[in-house]
Structure formats: C-alpha cells, structure tokens
Tab-separated table of C-alpha atoms in Angstrom:
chain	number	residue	atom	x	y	z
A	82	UNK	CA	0.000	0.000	0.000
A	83	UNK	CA	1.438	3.660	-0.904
A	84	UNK	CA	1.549	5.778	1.829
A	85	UNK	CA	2.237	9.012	0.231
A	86	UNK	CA	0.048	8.998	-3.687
A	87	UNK	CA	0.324	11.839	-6.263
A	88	UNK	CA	-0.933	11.810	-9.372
A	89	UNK	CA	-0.503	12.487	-12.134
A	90	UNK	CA	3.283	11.685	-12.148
A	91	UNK	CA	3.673	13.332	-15.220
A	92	UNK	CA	1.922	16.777	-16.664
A	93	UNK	CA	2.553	18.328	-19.496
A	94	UNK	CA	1.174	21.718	-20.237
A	95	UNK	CA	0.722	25.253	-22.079
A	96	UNK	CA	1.395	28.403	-20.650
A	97	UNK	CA	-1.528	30.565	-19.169
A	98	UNK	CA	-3.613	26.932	-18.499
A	99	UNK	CA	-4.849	25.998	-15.178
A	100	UNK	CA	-4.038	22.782	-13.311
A	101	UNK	CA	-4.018	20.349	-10.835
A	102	UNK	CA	-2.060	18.202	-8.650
A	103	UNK	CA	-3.850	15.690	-6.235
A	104	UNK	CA	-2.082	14.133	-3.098
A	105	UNK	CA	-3.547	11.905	-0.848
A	106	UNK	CA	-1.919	9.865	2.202
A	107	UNK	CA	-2.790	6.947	4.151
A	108	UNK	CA	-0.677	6.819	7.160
A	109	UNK	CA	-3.489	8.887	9.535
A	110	UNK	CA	-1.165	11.953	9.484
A	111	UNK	CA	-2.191	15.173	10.759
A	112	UNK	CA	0.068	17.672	8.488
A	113	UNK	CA	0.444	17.649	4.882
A	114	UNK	CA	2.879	19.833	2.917
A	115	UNK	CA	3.899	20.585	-0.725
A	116	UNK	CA	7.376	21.053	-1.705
A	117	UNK	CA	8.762	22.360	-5.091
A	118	UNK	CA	12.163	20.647	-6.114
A	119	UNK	CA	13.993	23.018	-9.086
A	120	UNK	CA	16.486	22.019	-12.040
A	121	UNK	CA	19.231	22.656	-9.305
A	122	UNK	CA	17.783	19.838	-6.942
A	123	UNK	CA	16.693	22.333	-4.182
A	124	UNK	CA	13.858	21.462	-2.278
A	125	UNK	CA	11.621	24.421	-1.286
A	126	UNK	CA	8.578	24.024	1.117
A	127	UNK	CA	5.835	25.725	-0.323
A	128	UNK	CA	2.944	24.979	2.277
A	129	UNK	CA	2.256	23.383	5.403
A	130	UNK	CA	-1.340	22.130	6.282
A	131	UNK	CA	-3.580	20.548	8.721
A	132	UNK	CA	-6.825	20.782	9.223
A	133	UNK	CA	-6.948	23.799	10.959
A	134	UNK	CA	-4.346	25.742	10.356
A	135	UNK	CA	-2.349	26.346	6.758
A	136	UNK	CA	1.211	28.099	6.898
A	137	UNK	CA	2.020	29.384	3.431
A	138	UNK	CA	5.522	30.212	2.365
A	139	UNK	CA	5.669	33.813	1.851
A	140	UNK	CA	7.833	33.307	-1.742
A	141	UNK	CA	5.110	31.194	-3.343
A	142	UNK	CA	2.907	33.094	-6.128
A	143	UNK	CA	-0.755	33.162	-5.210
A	144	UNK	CA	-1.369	31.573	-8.250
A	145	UNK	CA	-0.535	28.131	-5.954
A	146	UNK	CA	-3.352	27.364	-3.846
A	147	UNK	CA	-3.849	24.470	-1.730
A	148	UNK	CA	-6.896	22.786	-1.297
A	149	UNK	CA	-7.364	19.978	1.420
A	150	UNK	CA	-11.089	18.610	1.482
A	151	UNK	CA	-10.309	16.249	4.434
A	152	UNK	CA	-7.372	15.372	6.362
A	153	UNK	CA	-6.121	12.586	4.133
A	154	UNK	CA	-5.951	15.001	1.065
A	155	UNK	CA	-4.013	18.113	0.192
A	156	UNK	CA	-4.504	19.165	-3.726
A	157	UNK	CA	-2.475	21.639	-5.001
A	158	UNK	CA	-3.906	24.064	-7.589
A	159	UNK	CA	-2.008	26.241	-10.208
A	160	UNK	CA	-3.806	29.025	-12.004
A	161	UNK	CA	-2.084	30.705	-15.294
A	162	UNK	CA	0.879	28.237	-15.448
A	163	UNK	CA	4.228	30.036	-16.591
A	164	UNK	CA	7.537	28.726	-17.618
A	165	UNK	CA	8.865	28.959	-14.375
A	166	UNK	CA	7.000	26.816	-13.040
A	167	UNK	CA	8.264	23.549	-14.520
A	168	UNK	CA	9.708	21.432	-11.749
A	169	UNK	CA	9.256	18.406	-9.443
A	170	UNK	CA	6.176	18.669	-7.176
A	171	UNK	CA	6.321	16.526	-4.264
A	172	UNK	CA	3.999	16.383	-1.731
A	173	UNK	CA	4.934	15.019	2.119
A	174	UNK	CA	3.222	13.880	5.146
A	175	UNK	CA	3.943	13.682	9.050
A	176	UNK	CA	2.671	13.450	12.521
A	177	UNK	CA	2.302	15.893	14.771
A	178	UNK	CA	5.427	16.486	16.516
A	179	UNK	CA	9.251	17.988	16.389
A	180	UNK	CA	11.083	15.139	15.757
A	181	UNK	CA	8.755	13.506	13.354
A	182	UNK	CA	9.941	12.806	9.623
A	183	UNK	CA	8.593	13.404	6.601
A	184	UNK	CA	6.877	10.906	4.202
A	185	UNK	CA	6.762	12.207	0.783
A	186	UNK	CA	5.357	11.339	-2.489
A	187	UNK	CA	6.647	9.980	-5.664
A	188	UNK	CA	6.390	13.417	-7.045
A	189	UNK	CA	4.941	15.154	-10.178
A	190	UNK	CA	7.016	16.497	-13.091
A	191	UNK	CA	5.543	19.328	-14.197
A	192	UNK	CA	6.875	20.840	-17.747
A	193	UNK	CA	4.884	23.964	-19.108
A	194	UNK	CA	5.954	24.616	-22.755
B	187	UNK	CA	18.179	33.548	5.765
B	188	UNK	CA	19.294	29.774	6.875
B	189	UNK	CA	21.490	28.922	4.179
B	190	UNK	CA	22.395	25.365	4.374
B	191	UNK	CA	25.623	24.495	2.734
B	192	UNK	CA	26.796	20.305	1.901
B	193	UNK	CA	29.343	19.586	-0.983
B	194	UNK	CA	27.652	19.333	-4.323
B	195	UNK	CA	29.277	16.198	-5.375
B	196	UNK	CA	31.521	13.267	-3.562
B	197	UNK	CA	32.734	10.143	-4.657
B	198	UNK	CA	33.883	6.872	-3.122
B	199	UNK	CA	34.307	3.352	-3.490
B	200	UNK	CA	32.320	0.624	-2.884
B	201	UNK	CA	33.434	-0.964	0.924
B	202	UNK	CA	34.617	2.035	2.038
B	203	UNK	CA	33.320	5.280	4.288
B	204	UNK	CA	32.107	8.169	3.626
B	205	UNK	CA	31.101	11.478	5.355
B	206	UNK	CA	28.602	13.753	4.176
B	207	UNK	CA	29.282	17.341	5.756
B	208	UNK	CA	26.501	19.648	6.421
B	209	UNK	CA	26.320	23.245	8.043
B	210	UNK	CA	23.485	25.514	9.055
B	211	UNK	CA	22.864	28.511	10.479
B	212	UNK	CA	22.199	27.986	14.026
B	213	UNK	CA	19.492	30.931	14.982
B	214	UNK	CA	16.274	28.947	15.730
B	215	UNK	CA	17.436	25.590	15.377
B	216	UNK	CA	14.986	22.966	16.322
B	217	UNK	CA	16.242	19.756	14.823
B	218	UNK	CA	18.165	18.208	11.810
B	219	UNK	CA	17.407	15.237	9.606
B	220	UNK	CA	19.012	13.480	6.923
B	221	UNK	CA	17.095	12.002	3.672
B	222	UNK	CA	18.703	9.415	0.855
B	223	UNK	CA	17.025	10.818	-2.765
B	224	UNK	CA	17.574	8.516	-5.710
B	225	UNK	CA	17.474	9.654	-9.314
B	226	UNK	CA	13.788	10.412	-9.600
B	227	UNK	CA	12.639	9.304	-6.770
B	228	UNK	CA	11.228	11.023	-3.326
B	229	UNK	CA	13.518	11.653	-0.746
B	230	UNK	CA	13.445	8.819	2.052
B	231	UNK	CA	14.467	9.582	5.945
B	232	UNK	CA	18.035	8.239	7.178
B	233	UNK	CA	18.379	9.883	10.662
B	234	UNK	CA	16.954	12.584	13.081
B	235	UNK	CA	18.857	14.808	15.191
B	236	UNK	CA	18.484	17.235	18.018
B	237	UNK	CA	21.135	16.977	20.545
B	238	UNK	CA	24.482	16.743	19.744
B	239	UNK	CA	26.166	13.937	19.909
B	240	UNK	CA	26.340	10.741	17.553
B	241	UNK	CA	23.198	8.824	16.434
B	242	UNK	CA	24.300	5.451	14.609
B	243	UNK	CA	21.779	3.306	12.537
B	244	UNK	CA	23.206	0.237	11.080
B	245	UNK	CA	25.813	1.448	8.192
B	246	UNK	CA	24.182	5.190	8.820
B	247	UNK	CA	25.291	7.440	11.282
B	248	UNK	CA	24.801	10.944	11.684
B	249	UNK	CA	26.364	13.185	13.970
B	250	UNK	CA	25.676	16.854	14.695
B	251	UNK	CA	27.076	19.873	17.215
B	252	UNK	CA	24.581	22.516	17.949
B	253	UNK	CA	27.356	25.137	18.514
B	254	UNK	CA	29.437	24.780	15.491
B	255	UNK	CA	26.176	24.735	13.559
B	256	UNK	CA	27.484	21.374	12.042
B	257	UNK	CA	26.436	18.323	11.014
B	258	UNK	CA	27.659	15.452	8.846
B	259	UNK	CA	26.123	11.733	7.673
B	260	UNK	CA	28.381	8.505	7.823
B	261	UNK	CA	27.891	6.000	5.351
B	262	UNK	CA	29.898	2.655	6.231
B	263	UNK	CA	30.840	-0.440	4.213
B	264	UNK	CA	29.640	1.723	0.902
B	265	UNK	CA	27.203	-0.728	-1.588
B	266	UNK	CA	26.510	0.603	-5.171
B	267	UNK	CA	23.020	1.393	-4.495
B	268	UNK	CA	24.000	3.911	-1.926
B	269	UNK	CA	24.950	6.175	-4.812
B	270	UNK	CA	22.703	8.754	-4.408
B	271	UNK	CA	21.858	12.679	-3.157
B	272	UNK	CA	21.661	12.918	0.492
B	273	UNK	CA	20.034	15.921	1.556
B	274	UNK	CA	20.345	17.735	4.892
B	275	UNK	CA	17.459	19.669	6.256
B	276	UNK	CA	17.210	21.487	9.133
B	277	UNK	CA	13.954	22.505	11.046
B	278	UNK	CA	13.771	25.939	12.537
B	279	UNK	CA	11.405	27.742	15.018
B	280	UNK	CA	7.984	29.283	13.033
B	281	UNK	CA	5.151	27.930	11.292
B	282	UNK	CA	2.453	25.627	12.096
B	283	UNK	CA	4.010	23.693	15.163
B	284	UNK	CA	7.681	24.734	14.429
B	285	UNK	CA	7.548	23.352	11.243
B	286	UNK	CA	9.910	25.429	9.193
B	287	UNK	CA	11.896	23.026	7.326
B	288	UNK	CA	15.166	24.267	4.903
B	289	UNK	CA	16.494	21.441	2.548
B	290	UNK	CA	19.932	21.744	1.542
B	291	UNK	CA	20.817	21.348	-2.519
B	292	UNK	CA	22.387	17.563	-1.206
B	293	UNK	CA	25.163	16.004	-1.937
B	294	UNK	CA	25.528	13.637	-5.109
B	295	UNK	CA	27.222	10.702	-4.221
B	296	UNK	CA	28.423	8.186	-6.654
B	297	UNK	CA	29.979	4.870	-5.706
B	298	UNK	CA	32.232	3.126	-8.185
B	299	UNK	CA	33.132	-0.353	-8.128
C-alpha cells in the first residue's frame, strides 16, 4: 500500500492553463505539505497544512493554492501556469510532533511549454 | 536567511566510508534530519537529530554539534546502491508547530566499483 500517492506523475502543459495536482496519504497523518524541487535539486517548502491551520511560504505566487477537502488530502492548484513553473512537485506527510519525519510522495514532473 | 551548505558532489568506493558534511545557520534551530534521494525518486528519511552527539543506525550514522552549527552523515561499508543525493534539512522555530523546514541542494554521491 502507498503511503504518500500523487498523481498524475507526469503533466505536461501550455502556458496561461490551469491545473491540478492531487495528493492523498494513508498513514493517519495530521500535516500535509507541498514542496517544489527546481532544475538545481533544491527542495523548497511551499505549504504546510492541517486541518486547521495552513502556513504558506511567503515566496510562493498566489497563483498556488492548496486545497485539502479532508485530512487525508491536500490538492495543489495552479492558475495561469508560466515557464517557471516547470519542476518536481512533491507532496509530504507527518505526525504531529518535532522530531517527526517526513513521508513524501513519488512526485509530479511538471513541464509547461 | 538559513542557508544550508553540503558539498555538491563526492565520490567513493564501494566498501569504504564516507562522510557527508553539512552546516546551518544555528538561529532557531529545532532539529536536523538526513534524507537518501535517488534519481527520480522522493527523498526517504536516514536519521533525526536534536542533541548533539552521535546517532548510529546500522551502516548510517549521523552526527551533529549545535554550537558549530554542524552536522555530517556517515555512510559505512559503501554498496553501489548507496549512490545517491543525500540531503540535509534542518527545522527551525515558526510555522504551524515549528515546522519550518530548509532542505539543503544535497550532496551527489556516486559509488564506483
């Protein structure tokens, strides 16, 4: 069983188009997160989330919004894609806690063309 | 900022040790893991640490010193398929429950035979 599911893996887009990225995990996990991983292999948090509280990082467009419609779900939604954008989404799980670690996805390539 | 600064690329041979260094800006510390990334794959937790000291699992160790702002990973009897990036990340106080988390670019390591 996955614990940490994104799909799609792959998306391929056009500029200026709208889109979606779906994450869902299993392991009864009480904050979800979205990172963005660039051409240079840096991993940048974008959002944390639970169900009460989200913490957005204060470098991410608002064109990226997330949208959690339970706890086991955190979707992430990009409006007017741009070139920029193209890079490995990964989405991430973990408990509640300091010294918990993170349980991420398989990812999603983006490429906007 | 918390810039946080490992060597871009290392190599070593398979049987032998390596160590991965990492360093950090100390303001707000609140913890430091390691994570093993394959070629496109998601990262996957090695080690957790918040005291200083020396925390050893199996062939992994990782050791950090609060003070120095310092931290490196300890690969033992090297296989081939621990050729890899190895990314250091360090939590720091803010956000939802502390959760502030700053990925280093990671270290490629390749292991030749």
């Amino acid at each position: 069983d996955t614990a940490v599911s994104q799909t799609p893996k792959y998306l391929v887009t056009q500029m200026g188009n709208d889109k979606s990225i779906k994450c869902e995990q299993n392991l009864g996990h009480d904050t979800m997160y979205w990172y963005k991983q660039d051409s240079k292999k840096f991993l940048k948090i974008m959002f944390s989330y639970n169900n009460k509280e989200l913490i957005i990082n204060e470098t991410v467009p608002n064109r990226f919004s997330p949208k959690s419609p339970d706890k086991a779900h955190l979707n992430l939604h990009i409006n007017s894609l741009e070139l920029g954008d193209s890079a490995v989404y990964f989405c991430a799980s973990s408990q509640v806690g300091l010294s918990y670690e993170q349980y991420f996805g398989p990812g999603t390539r983006l490429t906007v063309t | 900022g918390q810039n946080i600064d490992q060597p871009t690329e290392m190599t070593a041979t398979e049987g032998a040790i390596v160590q991965i260094n990492c360093t950090y800006q100390t303001s707000g510390f609140n913890g430091l893991f390691w994570y093993q990334q394959h070629a496109g794959e998601a990262p996957t937790f090695l080690s957790y640490n918040v005291l200083d000291g020396l925390e050893e699992k199996g062939r992994f160790s990782s050791f950090l010193s609060r003070s120095k702002g310092y931290s490196y990973l300890l690969l033992k009897e090297l296989q081939m398929k621990d050729s890899a990036s190895y990314l250091c990340a360090v939590r720091y106080d803010g956000g939802y429950n502390n959760n502030d988390m700053r990925f280093g670019a990671g270290t490629r390591l390749t292991v030749k035979p």
